[in-house]
Amino acid sequence: MDKLLPIIIPGTIGILGAILAIMINRYFDKRNKLLASKREQLEKIFAPLEILSKVNKQEFKRFFANNSPDVAEKEFIEKSIWYPNNLEIKKIIMTQSHLLAEMPQELLDLLEHINLWLFVYESKYDKKTHHNAVFAGPKGKPYPTGADAYIFKKAETYRKILNE
C-alpha cells in the first residue's frame, strides 16, 4: 500500500485538475458564445432599430412642432424619412429575428403598426389621395411606445455587457 500511495495521490490530483480544467473551459465557451450572440443581436437588430426609431421619433416631433413645417416639408418627412425607415425596420425584424431566442411582443406590436402604416401610406400615394399626415393610429394600430423602450433598453444592456 505504501508503494501505491505515491502513485495514487498524484494521479487523483491530475484527474481532478483535468476535470476542473474541462469545467472551466466549458464555462468560458458558453460565456463566449453568449457574448457573441449578444454582439450579433446588438449589431444586426437592436442598434439599427434604435437609430431608426430615434430618427422617426425626432421627425415626429418636428412634424407636429408648434412652428410646424409646411405641407411640402411634411410630405418630405413622410416620403423620405418615415417611409424608408419603416421599410428598413420591417426588413430588420423580418430577416434578423432568427437571432433572438424568442420573438418579443414589443417587436411584433411594432411590426403590426408599421405594416398598417405602410399599407395606408402606399394606398394613399397610389391613389393620389394624400393630403394629410398618414396615420395608422386611432382607427388602426397606435404606435407601440413600449417597443421603443424595449429596443433602447436592450441596446443599452447589450452595450454594457459587451463593454465590461
Short mmCIF file of N, CA and C in Angstrom, two decimals:
data_model
loop_
_atom_site.label_atom_id
_atom_site.label_comp_id
_atom_site.label_asym_id
_atom_site.label_seq_id
_atom_site.Cartn_x
_atom_site.Cartn_y
_atom_site.Cartn_z
N MET A 1 0.82 -1.18 0.00
CA MET A 1 0.00 0.00 0.00
C MET A 1 0.87 1.26 0.00
N ASP A 2 1.96 1.22 0.77
CA ASP A 2 2.85 2.38 0.83
C ASP A 2 3.47 2.69 -0.53
N LYS A 3 3.65 1.66 -1.35
CA LYS A 3 4.22 1.89 -2.67
C LYS A 3 3.19 2.47 -3.64
N LEU A 4 1.90 2.20 -3.42
CA LEU A 4 0.84 2.69 -4.31
C LEU A 4 0.45 4.14 -4.00
N LEU A 5 0.60 4.56 -2.75
CA LEU A 5 0.19 5.90 -2.34
C LEU A 5 0.88 7.00 -3.17
N PRO A 6 2.18 6.95 -3.43
CA PRO A 6 2.80 7.99 -4.26
C PRO A 6 2.29 7.99 -5.71
N ILE A 7 1.71 6.92 -6.15
CA ILE A 7 1.15 6.85 -7.49
C ILE A 7 -0.30 7.34 -7.50
N ILE A 8 -1.07 6.95 -6.49
CA ILE A 8 -2.50 7.27 -6.42
C ILE A 8 -2.73 8.77 -6.19
N ILE A 9 -2.00 9.38 -5.27
CA ILE A 9 -2.23 10.78 -4.93
C ILE A 9 -1.97 11.69 -6.14
N PRO A 10 -0.83 11.63 -6.81
CA PRO A 10 -0.63 12.49 -7.98
C PRO A 10 -1.62 12.18 -9.11
N GLY A 11 -1.97 10.92 -9.28
CA GLY A 11 -2.95 10.54 -10.32
C GLY A 11 -4.31 11.15 -10.03
N THR A 12 -4.73 11.08 -8.76
CA THR A 12 -6.02 11.66 -8.36
C THR A 12 -6.01 13.17 -8.53
N ILE A 13 -4.92 13.81 -8.13
CA ILE A 13 -4.80 15.26 -8.30
C ILE A 13 -4.83 15.62 -9.79
N GLY A 14 -4.20 14.83 -10.61
CA GLY A 14 -4.20 15.06 -12.06
C GLY A 14 -5.59 14.93 -12.65
N ILE A 15 -6.32 13.90 -12.22
CA ILE A 15 -7.69 13.70 -12.72
C ILE A 15 -8.59 14.86 -12.29
N LEU A 16 -8.50 15.26 -11.01
CA LEU A 16 -9.29 16.38 -10.51
C LEU A 16 -8.94 17.68 -11.25
N GLY A 17 -7.67 17.87 -11.52
CA GLY A 17 -7.23 19.05 -12.27
C GLY A 17 -7.80 19.05 -13.68
N ALA A 18 -7.80 17.87 -14.31
CA ALA A 18 -8.34 17.76 -15.67
C ALA A 18 -9.84 18.04 -15.69
N ILE A 19 -10.55 17.50 -14.69
CA ILE A 19 -12.00 17.74 -14.60
C ILE A 19 -12.27 19.23 -14.39
N LEU A 20 -11.50 19.86 -13.51
CA LEU A 20 -11.65 21.28 -13.25
C LEU A 20 -11.35 22.10 -14.52
N ALA A 21 -10.31 21.74 -15.23
CA ALA A 21 -9.96 22.44 -16.47
C ALA A 21 -11.07 22.30 -17.51
N ILE A 22 -11.67 21.13 -17.62
CA ILE A 22 -12.77 20.90 -18.56
C ILE A 22 -13.97 21.76 -18.19
N MET A 23 -14.29 21.80 -16.89
CA MET A 23 -15.43 22.60 -16.42
C MET A 23 -15.20 24.09 -16.69
N ILE A 24 -14.01 24.58 -16.40
CA ILE A 24 -13.69 25.98 -16.64
C ILE A 24 -13.75 26.29 -18.13
N ASN A 25 -13.22 25.40 -18.96
CA ASN A 25 -13.24 25.58 -20.41
C ASN A 25 -14.68 25.63 -20.93
N ARG A 26 -15.55 24.75 -20.43
CA ARG A 26 -16.95 24.75 -20.86
C ARG A 26 -17.64 26.05 -20.44
N TYR A 27 -17.34 26.51 -19.23
CA TYR A 27 -17.93 27.76 -18.75
C TYR A 27 -17.55 28.92 -19.68
N PHE A 28 -16.27 29.02 -20.01
CA PHE A 28 -15.82 30.12 -20.87
C PHE A 28 -16.32 29.98 -22.30
N ASP A 29 -16.43 28.75 -22.79
CA ASP A 29 -17.01 28.54 -24.13
C ASP A 29 -18.46 29.02 -24.16
N LYS A 30 -19.23 28.63 -23.16
CA LYS A 30 -20.63 29.02 -23.08
C LYS A 30 -20.75 30.54 -22.96
N ARG A 31 -19.92 31.14 -22.13
CA ARG A 31 -19.93 32.59 -21.93
C ARG A 31 -19.56 33.31 -23.23
N ASN A 32 -18.53 32.82 -23.92
CA ASN A 32 -18.12 33.44 -25.19
C ASN A 32 -19.20 33.34 -26.26
N LYS A 33 -19.90 32.19 -26.31
CA LYS A 33 -20.99 32.03 -27.27
C LYS A 33 -22.14 32.98 -26.94
N LEU A 34 -22.44 33.14 -25.65
CA LEU A 34 -23.49 34.05 -25.23
C LEU A 34 -23.13 35.49 -25.60
N LEU A 35 -21.88 35.88 -25.35
CA LEU A 35 -21.44 37.23 -25.71
C LEU A 35 -21.47 37.44 -27.22
N ALA A 36 -21.07 36.44 -27.97
CA ALA A 36 -21.09 36.54 -29.43
C ALA A 36 -22.53 36.70 -29.92
N SER A 37 -23.45 35.98 -29.30
CA SER A 37 -24.86 36.08 -29.65
C SER A 37 -25.40 37.48 -29.34
N LYS A 38 -25.05 38.00 -28.18
CA LYS A 38 -25.48 39.36 -27.80
C LYS A 38 -24.89 40.40 -28.76
N ARG A 39 -23.64 40.24 -29.12
CA ARG A 39 -22.99 41.17 -30.05
C ARG A 39 -23.71 41.15 -31.40
N GLU A 40 -24.02 39.96 -31.88
CA GLU A 40 -24.70 39.84 -33.17
C GLU A 40 -26.11 40.45 -33.10
N GLN A 41 -26.81 40.23 -31.99
CA GLN A 41 -28.13 40.83 -31.83
C GLN A 41 -28.04 42.35 -31.78
N LEU A 42 -27.04 42.86 -31.08
CA LEU A 42 -26.85 44.30 -31.00
C LEU A 42 -26.54 44.87 -32.38
N GLU A 43 -25.60 44.25 -33.09
CA GLU A 43 -25.18 44.75 -34.40
C GLU A 43 -26.26 44.67 -35.46
N LYS A 44 -27.03 43.58 -35.46
CA LYS A 44 -27.95 43.34 -36.56
C LYS A 44 -29.41 43.67 -36.25
N ILE A 45 -29.74 43.84 -34.96
CA ILE A 45 -31.13 44.12 -34.62
C ILE A 45 -31.26 45.41 -33.83
N PHE A 46 -30.75 45.39 -32.60
CA PHE A 46 -31.08 46.46 -31.66
C PHE A 46 -30.43 47.81 -31.97
N ALA A 47 -29.18 47.84 -32.38
CA ALA A 47 -28.55 49.13 -32.71
C ALA A 47 -29.20 49.77 -33.94
N PRO A 48 -29.41 49.02 -35.03
CA PRO A 48 -30.10 49.64 -36.18
C PRO A 48 -31.52 50.09 -35.85
N LEU A 49 -32.27 49.24 -35.10
CA LEU A 49 -33.63 49.63 -34.73
C LEU A 49 -33.64 50.86 -33.83
N GLU A 50 -32.64 50.93 -32.96
CA GLU A 50 -32.53 52.07 -32.06
C GLU A 50 -32.34 53.36 -32.86
N ILE A 51 -31.44 53.35 -33.80
CA ILE A 51 -31.17 54.55 -34.61
C ILE A 51 -32.41 54.93 -35.43
N LEU A 52 -33.00 53.97 -36.10
CA LEU A 52 -34.17 54.25 -36.93
C LEU A 52 -35.34 54.76 -36.08
N SER A 53 -35.55 54.17 -34.93
CA SER A 53 -36.63 54.60 -34.04
C SER A 53 -36.40 56.01 -33.52
N LYS A 54 -35.15 56.32 -33.17
CA LYS A 54 -34.85 57.67 -32.69
C LYS A 54 -35.03 58.72 -33.79
N VAL A 55 -34.62 58.39 -35.00
CA VAL A 55 -34.81 59.32 -36.12
C VAL A 55 -36.31 59.53 -36.37
N ASN A 56 -37.07 58.44 -36.39
CA ASN A 56 -38.52 58.56 -36.61
C ASN A 56 -39.17 59.41 -35.52
N LYS A 57 -38.76 59.19 -34.29
CA LYS A 57 -39.32 59.93 -33.16
C LYS A 57 -38.95 61.42 -33.26
N GLN A 58 -37.73 61.70 -33.60
CA GLN A 58 -37.26 63.08 -33.77
C GLN A 58 -38.07 63.79 -34.87
N GLU A 59 -38.26 63.09 -35.98
CA GLU A 59 -39.01 63.68 -37.09
C GLU A 59 -40.50 63.80 -36.76
N PHE A 60 -41.01 62.92 -35.93
CA PHE A 60 -42.40 63.01 -35.48
C PHE A 60 -42.59 64.30 -34.69
N LYS A 61 -41.64 64.61 -33.81
CA LYS A 61 -41.71 65.85 -33.03
C LYS A 61 -41.65 67.07 -33.96
N ARG A 62 -40.78 66.99 -34.95
CA ARG A 62 -40.64 68.11 -35.89
C ARG A 62 -41.91 68.26 -36.73
N PHE A 63 -42.48 67.13 -37.12
CA PHE A 63 -43.69 67.11 -37.95
C PHE A 63 -44.84 67.84 -37.25
N PHE A 64 -44.94 67.66 -35.92
CA PHE A 64 -46.04 68.22 -35.15
C PHE A 64 -45.61 69.37 -34.24
N ALA A 65 -44.47 69.96 -34.52
CA ALA A 65 -43.98 71.07 -33.69
C ALA A 65 -44.91 72.29 -33.83
N ASN A 66 -44.83 73.17 -32.83
CA ASN A 66 -45.64 74.40 -32.84
C ASN A 66 -45.40 75.21 -34.11
N ASN A 67 -44.15 75.38 -34.47
CA ASN A 67 -43.84 76.06 -35.73
C ASN A 67 -43.73 75.00 -36.82
N SER A 68 -44.78 74.25 -36.92
CA SER A 68 -44.90 73.08 -37.78
C SER A 68 -44.44 73.38 -39.21
N PRO A 69 -43.71 72.44 -39.81
CA PRO A 69 -43.23 72.63 -41.18
C PRO A 69 -44.40 72.74 -42.17
N ASP A 70 -44.12 73.29 -43.33
CA ASP A 70 -45.18 73.41 -44.32
C ASP A 70 -45.52 72.05 -44.92
N VAL A 71 -46.53 72.03 -45.76
CA VAL A 71 -47.04 70.78 -46.34
C VAL A 71 -45.94 70.04 -47.10
N ALA A 72 -45.14 70.75 -47.87
CA ALA A 72 -44.08 70.12 -48.65
C ALA A 72 -43.05 69.45 -47.74
N GLU A 73 -42.72 70.12 -46.64
CA GLU A 73 -41.74 69.55 -45.72
C GLU A 73 -42.33 68.34 -44.99
N LYS A 74 -43.60 68.41 -44.65
CA LYS A 74 -44.25 67.25 -44.02
C LYS A 74 -44.28 66.06 -44.98
N GLU A 75 -44.56 66.35 -46.23
CA GLU A 75 -44.56 65.29 -47.23
C GLU A 75 -43.15 64.70 -47.37
N PHE A 76 -42.14 65.56 -47.32
CA PHE A 76 -40.75 65.11 -47.37
C PHE A 76 -40.45 64.18 -46.19
N ILE A 77 -40.89 64.55 -45.00
CA ILE A 77 -40.64 63.72 -43.81
C ILE A 77 -41.25 62.34 -44.00
N GLU A 78 -42.51 62.31 -44.46
CA GLU A 78 -43.16 61.01 -44.68
C GLU A 78 -42.48 60.20 -45.78
N LYS A 79 -42.24 60.87 -46.89
CA LYS A 79 -41.75 60.17 -48.08
C LYS A 79 -40.27 59.78 -47.98
N SER A 80 -39.45 60.67 -47.43
CA SER A 80 -38.01 60.44 -47.47
C SER A 80 -37.41 59.97 -46.14
N ILE A 81 -38.19 60.05 -45.08
CA ILE A 81 -37.64 59.61 -43.79
C ILE A 81 -38.45 58.45 -43.22
N TRP A 82 -39.73 58.68 -42.94
CA TRP A 82 -40.53 57.63 -42.31
C TRP A 82 -40.70 56.41 -43.21
N TYR A 83 -41.03 56.65 -44.47
CA TYR A 83 -41.29 55.52 -45.37
C TYR A 83 -40.06 54.60 -45.50
N PRO A 84 -38.89 55.13 -45.87
CA PRO A 84 -37.73 54.21 -45.96
C PRO A 84 -37.32 53.63 -44.60
N ASN A 85 -37.44 54.43 -43.54
CA ASN A 85 -37.08 53.91 -42.22
C ASN A 85 -38.02 52.78 -41.81
N ASN A 86 -39.31 52.96 -42.06
CA ASN A 86 -40.26 51.90 -41.70
C ASN A 86 -40.04 50.64 -42.53
N LEU A 87 -39.71 50.81 -43.80
CA LEU A 87 -39.37 49.64 -44.62
C LEU A 87 -38.14 48.92 -44.06
N GLU A 88 -37.15 49.69 -43.62
CA GLU A 88 -35.93 49.09 -43.06
C GLU A 88 -36.21 48.41 -41.73
N ILE A 89 -37.02 49.03 -40.88
CA ILE A 89 -37.38 48.41 -39.60
C ILE A 89 -38.07 47.08 -39.86
N LYS A 90 -39.01 47.08 -40.78
CA LYS A 90 -39.72 45.84 -41.14
C LYS A 90 -38.73 44.78 -41.64
N LYS A 91 -37.82 45.19 -42.50
CA LYS A 91 -36.82 44.25 -43.05
C LYS A 91 -35.96 43.65 -41.94
N ILE A 92 -35.51 44.49 -41.01
CA ILE A 92 -34.67 44.01 -39.90
C ILE A 92 -35.43 42.99 -39.07
N ILE A 93 -36.66 43.31 -38.70
CA ILE A 93 -37.44 42.39 -37.87
C ILE A 93 -37.70 41.09 -38.62
N MET A 94 -38.04 41.20 -39.89
CA MET A 94 -38.39 40.01 -40.67
C MET A 94 -37.19 39.13 -40.99
N THR A 95 -36.01 39.73 -41.15
CA THR A 95 -34.86 38.92 -41.58
C THR A 95 -33.88 38.58 -40.46
N GLN A 96 -33.93 39.30 -39.34
CA GLN A 96 -32.94 39.06 -38.29
C GLN A 96 -33.52 38.47 -37.01
N SER A 97 -34.83 38.28 -36.95
CA SER A 97 -35.44 37.79 -35.71
C SER A 97 -35.00 36.37 -35.36
N HIS A 98 -34.45 35.64 -36.32
CA HIS A 98 -33.95 34.30 -36.02
C HIS A 98 -32.78 34.34 -35.01
N LEU A 99 -32.18 35.51 -34.83
CA LEU A 99 -31.07 35.65 -33.88
C LEU A 99 -31.56 35.72 -32.44
N LEU A 100 -32.86 35.90 -32.25
CA LEU A 100 -33.43 36.01 -30.91
C LEU A 100 -33.91 34.65 -30.43
N ALA A 101 -33.81 34.41 -29.14
CA ALA A 101 -34.28 33.15 -28.57
C ALA A 101 -35.80 33.05 -28.69
N GLU A 102 -36.48 34.18 -28.56
CA GLU A 102 -37.93 34.23 -28.75
C GLU A 102 -38.28 35.59 -29.34
N MET A 103 -39.42 35.66 -29.97
CA MET A 103 -39.86 36.91 -30.59
C MET A 103 -40.62 37.72 -29.55
N PRO A 104 -40.07 38.85 -29.14
CA PRO A 104 -40.74 39.68 -28.12
C PRO A 104 -42.01 40.32 -28.67
N GLN A 105 -43.01 40.41 -27.82
CA GLN A 105 -44.28 41.01 -28.21
C GLN A 105 -44.10 42.46 -28.67
N GLU A 106 -43.16 43.16 -28.06
CA GLU A 106 -42.92 44.56 -28.43
C GLU A 106 -42.53 44.69 -29.91
N LEU A 107 -41.72 43.77 -30.39
CA LEU A 107 -41.33 43.81 -31.81
C LEU A 107 -42.49 43.42 -32.72
N LEU A 108 -43.31 42.48 -32.26
CA LEU A 108 -44.50 42.10 -33.04
C LEU A 108 -45.48 43.27 -33.12
N ASP A 109 -45.64 44.00 -32.00
CA ASP A 109 -46.51 45.18 -32.00
C ASP A 109 -45.98 46.25 -32.95
N LEU A 110 -44.67 46.46 -32.92
CA LEU A 110 -44.06 47.44 -33.81
C LEU A 110 -44.25 47.03 -35.28
N LEU A 111 -44.05 45.77 -35.57
CA LEU A 111 -44.22 45.27 -36.94
C LEU A 111 -45.67 45.42 -37.40
N GLU A 112 -46.61 45.13 -36.52
CA GLU A 112 -48.03 45.29 -36.86
C GLU A 112 -48.35 46.75 -37.19
N HIS A 113 -47.84 47.67 -36.36
CA HIS A 113 -48.06 49.09 -36.60
C HIS A 113 -47.43 49.52 -37.93
N ILE A 114 -46.21 49.11 -38.16
CA ILE A 114 -45.51 49.51 -39.38
C ILE A 114 -46.19 48.93 -40.62
N ASN A 115 -46.64 47.68 -40.55
CA ASN A 115 -47.35 47.10 -41.69
C ASN A 115 -48.59 47.90 -42.03
N LEU A 116 -49.34 48.28 -41.00
CA LEU A 116 -50.54 49.07 -41.24
C LEU A 116 -50.18 50.46 -41.77
N TRP A 117 -49.17 51.10 -41.19
CA TRP A 117 -48.74 52.43 -41.66
C TRP A 117 -48.33 52.36 -43.13
N LEU A 118 -47.53 51.35 -43.47
CA LEU A 118 -47.08 51.20 -44.86
C LEU A 118 -48.25 50.99 -45.81
N PHE A 119 -49.22 50.20 -45.38
CA PHE A 119 -50.40 49.96 -46.21
C PHE A 119 -51.15 51.26 -46.45
N VAL A 120 -51.41 52.01 -45.39
CA VAL A 120 -52.13 53.28 -45.51
C VAL A 120 -51.33 54.26 -46.37
N TYR A 121 -50.05 54.37 -46.10
CA TYR A 121 -49.18 55.29 -46.84
C TYR A 121 -49.19 54.95 -48.34
N GLU A 122 -48.92 53.68 -48.65
CA GLU A 122 -48.83 53.27 -50.05
C GLU A 122 -50.17 53.41 -50.77
N SER A 123 -51.26 53.09 -50.09
CA SER A 123 -52.56 53.21 -50.76
C SER A 123 -52.93 54.67 -50.98
N LYS A 124 -52.61 55.55 -50.04
CA LYS A 124 -52.89 56.98 -50.24
C LYS A 124 -52.05 57.54 -51.38
N TYR A 125 -50.79 57.17 -51.45
CA TYR A 125 -49.94 57.70 -52.51
C TYR A 125 -50.28 57.07 -53.86
N ASP A 126 -50.63 55.80 -53.85
CA ASP A 126 -51.01 55.15 -55.12
C ASP A 126 -52.28 55.77 -55.69
N LYS A 127 -53.21 56.11 -54.82
CA LYS A 127 -54.49 56.68 -55.27
C LYS A 127 -54.42 58.19 -55.41
N LYS A 128 -53.27 58.76 -55.11
CA LYS A 128 -53.07 60.21 -55.19
C LYS A 128 -54.08 60.96 -54.31
N THR A 129 -54.42 60.34 -53.18
CA THR A 129 -55.37 60.97 -52.26
C THR A 129 -54.68 61.51 -51.03
N HIS A 130 -53.38 61.60 -51.09
CA HIS A 130 -52.62 62.02 -49.92
C HIS A 130 -52.66 63.53 -49.77
N HIS A 131 -53.30 63.98 -48.68
CA HIS A 131 -53.35 65.41 -48.40
C HIS A 131 -53.00 65.71 -46.94
N ASN A 132 -53.12 64.73 -46.10
CA ASN A 132 -52.84 64.90 -44.67
C ASN A 132 -51.80 63.88 -44.23
N ALA A 133 -51.43 63.98 -42.97
CA ALA A 133 -50.46 63.02 -42.41
C ALA A 133 -51.04 61.61 -42.49
N VAL A 134 -50.17 60.65 -42.71
CA VAL A 134 -50.58 59.25 -42.74
C VAL A 134 -50.56 58.72 -41.30
N PHE A 135 -51.69 58.22 -40.89
CA PHE A 135 -51.77 57.66 -39.54
C PHE A 135 -52.20 56.20 -39.62
N ALA A 136 -51.61 55.41 -38.78
CA ALA A 136 -52.09 54.05 -38.60
C ALA A 136 -52.78 54.00 -37.24
N GLY A 137 -52.88 55.14 -36.62
CA GLY A 137 -53.26 55.30 -35.23
C GLY A 137 -54.65 54.97 -34.80
N PRO A 138 -55.45 55.97 -34.39
CA PRO A 138 -56.67 55.74 -33.64
C PRO A 138 -57.61 54.69 -34.22
N LYS A 139 -57.78 54.68 -35.54
CA LYS A 139 -58.68 53.69 -36.12
C LYS A 139 -57.95 52.39 -36.45
N GLY A 140 -56.65 52.40 -36.32
CA GLY A 140 -55.87 51.23 -36.66
C GLY A 140 -55.07 50.74 -35.49
N LYS A 141 -53.78 50.88 -35.61
CA LYS A 141 -52.85 50.37 -34.59
C LYS A 141 -51.97 51.53 -34.14
N PRO A 142 -52.21 52.11 -32.96
CA PRO A 142 -51.37 53.20 -32.47
C PRO A 142 -49.91 52.76 -32.35
N TYR A 143 -49.04 53.75 -32.45
CA TYR A 143 -47.61 53.44 -32.33
C TYR A 143 -47.32 52.82 -30.97
N PRO A 144 -46.66 51.67 -30.95
CA PRO A 144 -46.37 50.99 -29.67
C PRO A 144 -45.15 51.60 -28.98
N THR A 145 -45.36 52.56 -28.11
CA THR A 145 -44.25 53.23 -27.44
C THR A 145 -43.43 52.25 -26.60
N GLY A 146 -44.05 51.15 -26.18
CA GLY A 146 -43.31 50.13 -25.43
C GLY A 146 -42.22 49.47 -26.27
N ALA A 147 -42.40 49.48 -27.58
CA ALA A 147 -41.39 48.90 -28.48
C ALA A 147 -40.11 49.72 -28.42
N ASP A 148 -40.25 51.06 -28.45
CA ASP A 148 -39.07 51.92 -28.34
C ASP A 148 -38.34 51.67 -27.03
N ALA A 149 -39.09 51.65 -25.94
CA ALA A 149 -38.47 51.43 -24.63
C ALA A 149 -37.75 50.09 -24.59
N TYR A 150 -38.37 49.06 -25.17
CA TYR A 150 -37.75 47.73 -25.21
C TYR A 150 -36.45 47.75 -26.03
N ILE A 151 -36.50 48.34 -27.21
CA ILE A 151 -35.33 48.39 -28.09
C ILE A 151 -34.20 49.17 -27.43
N PHE A 152 -34.51 50.34 -26.88
CA PHE A 152 -33.48 51.18 -26.25
C PHE A 152 -32.86 50.47 -25.06
N LYS A 153 -33.67 49.78 -24.26
CA LYS A 153 -33.17 49.08 -23.07
C LYS A 153 -32.28 47.90 -23.48
N LYS A 154 -32.70 47.15 -24.47
CA LYS A 154 -31.88 46.01 -24.94
C LYS A 154 -30.55 46.50 -25.48
N ALA A 155 -30.56 47.54 -26.29
CA ALA A 155 -29.32 48.06 -26.86
C ALA A 155 -28.39 48.54 -25.75
N GLU A 156 -28.94 49.25 -24.77
CA GLU A 156 -28.12 49.74 -23.65
C GLU A 156 -27.56 48.58 -22.82
N THR A 157 -28.39 47.60 -22.53
CA THR A 157 -27.95 46.44 -21.75
C THR A 157 -26.85 45.68 -22.48
N TYR A 158 -27.03 45.43 -23.76
CA TYR A 158 -26.04 44.67 -24.52
C TYR A 158 -24.72 45.45 -24.63
N ARG A 159 -24.82 46.76 -24.78
CA ARG A 159 -23.57 47.56 -24.82
C ARG A 159 -22.81 47.43 -23.51
N LYS A 160 -23.53 47.49 -22.40
CA LYS A 160 -22.89 47.36 -21.08
C LYS A 160 -22.23 46.00 -20.93
N ILE A 161 -22.94 44.95 -21.29
CA ILE A 161 -22.41 43.58 -21.18
C ILE A 161 -21.15 43.44 -22.04
N LEU A 162 -21.21 43.94 -23.26
CA LEU A 162 -20.10 43.76 -24.20
C LEU A 162 -18.90 44.65 -23.89
N ASN A 163 -19.12 45.73 -23.16
CA ASN A 163 -18.02 46.64 -22.84
C ASN A 163 -17.42 46.40 -21.46
N GLU A 164 -17.83 45.34 -20.79
CA GLU A 164 -17.27 45.01 -19.48
C GLU A 164 -15.90 44.39 -19.62
#
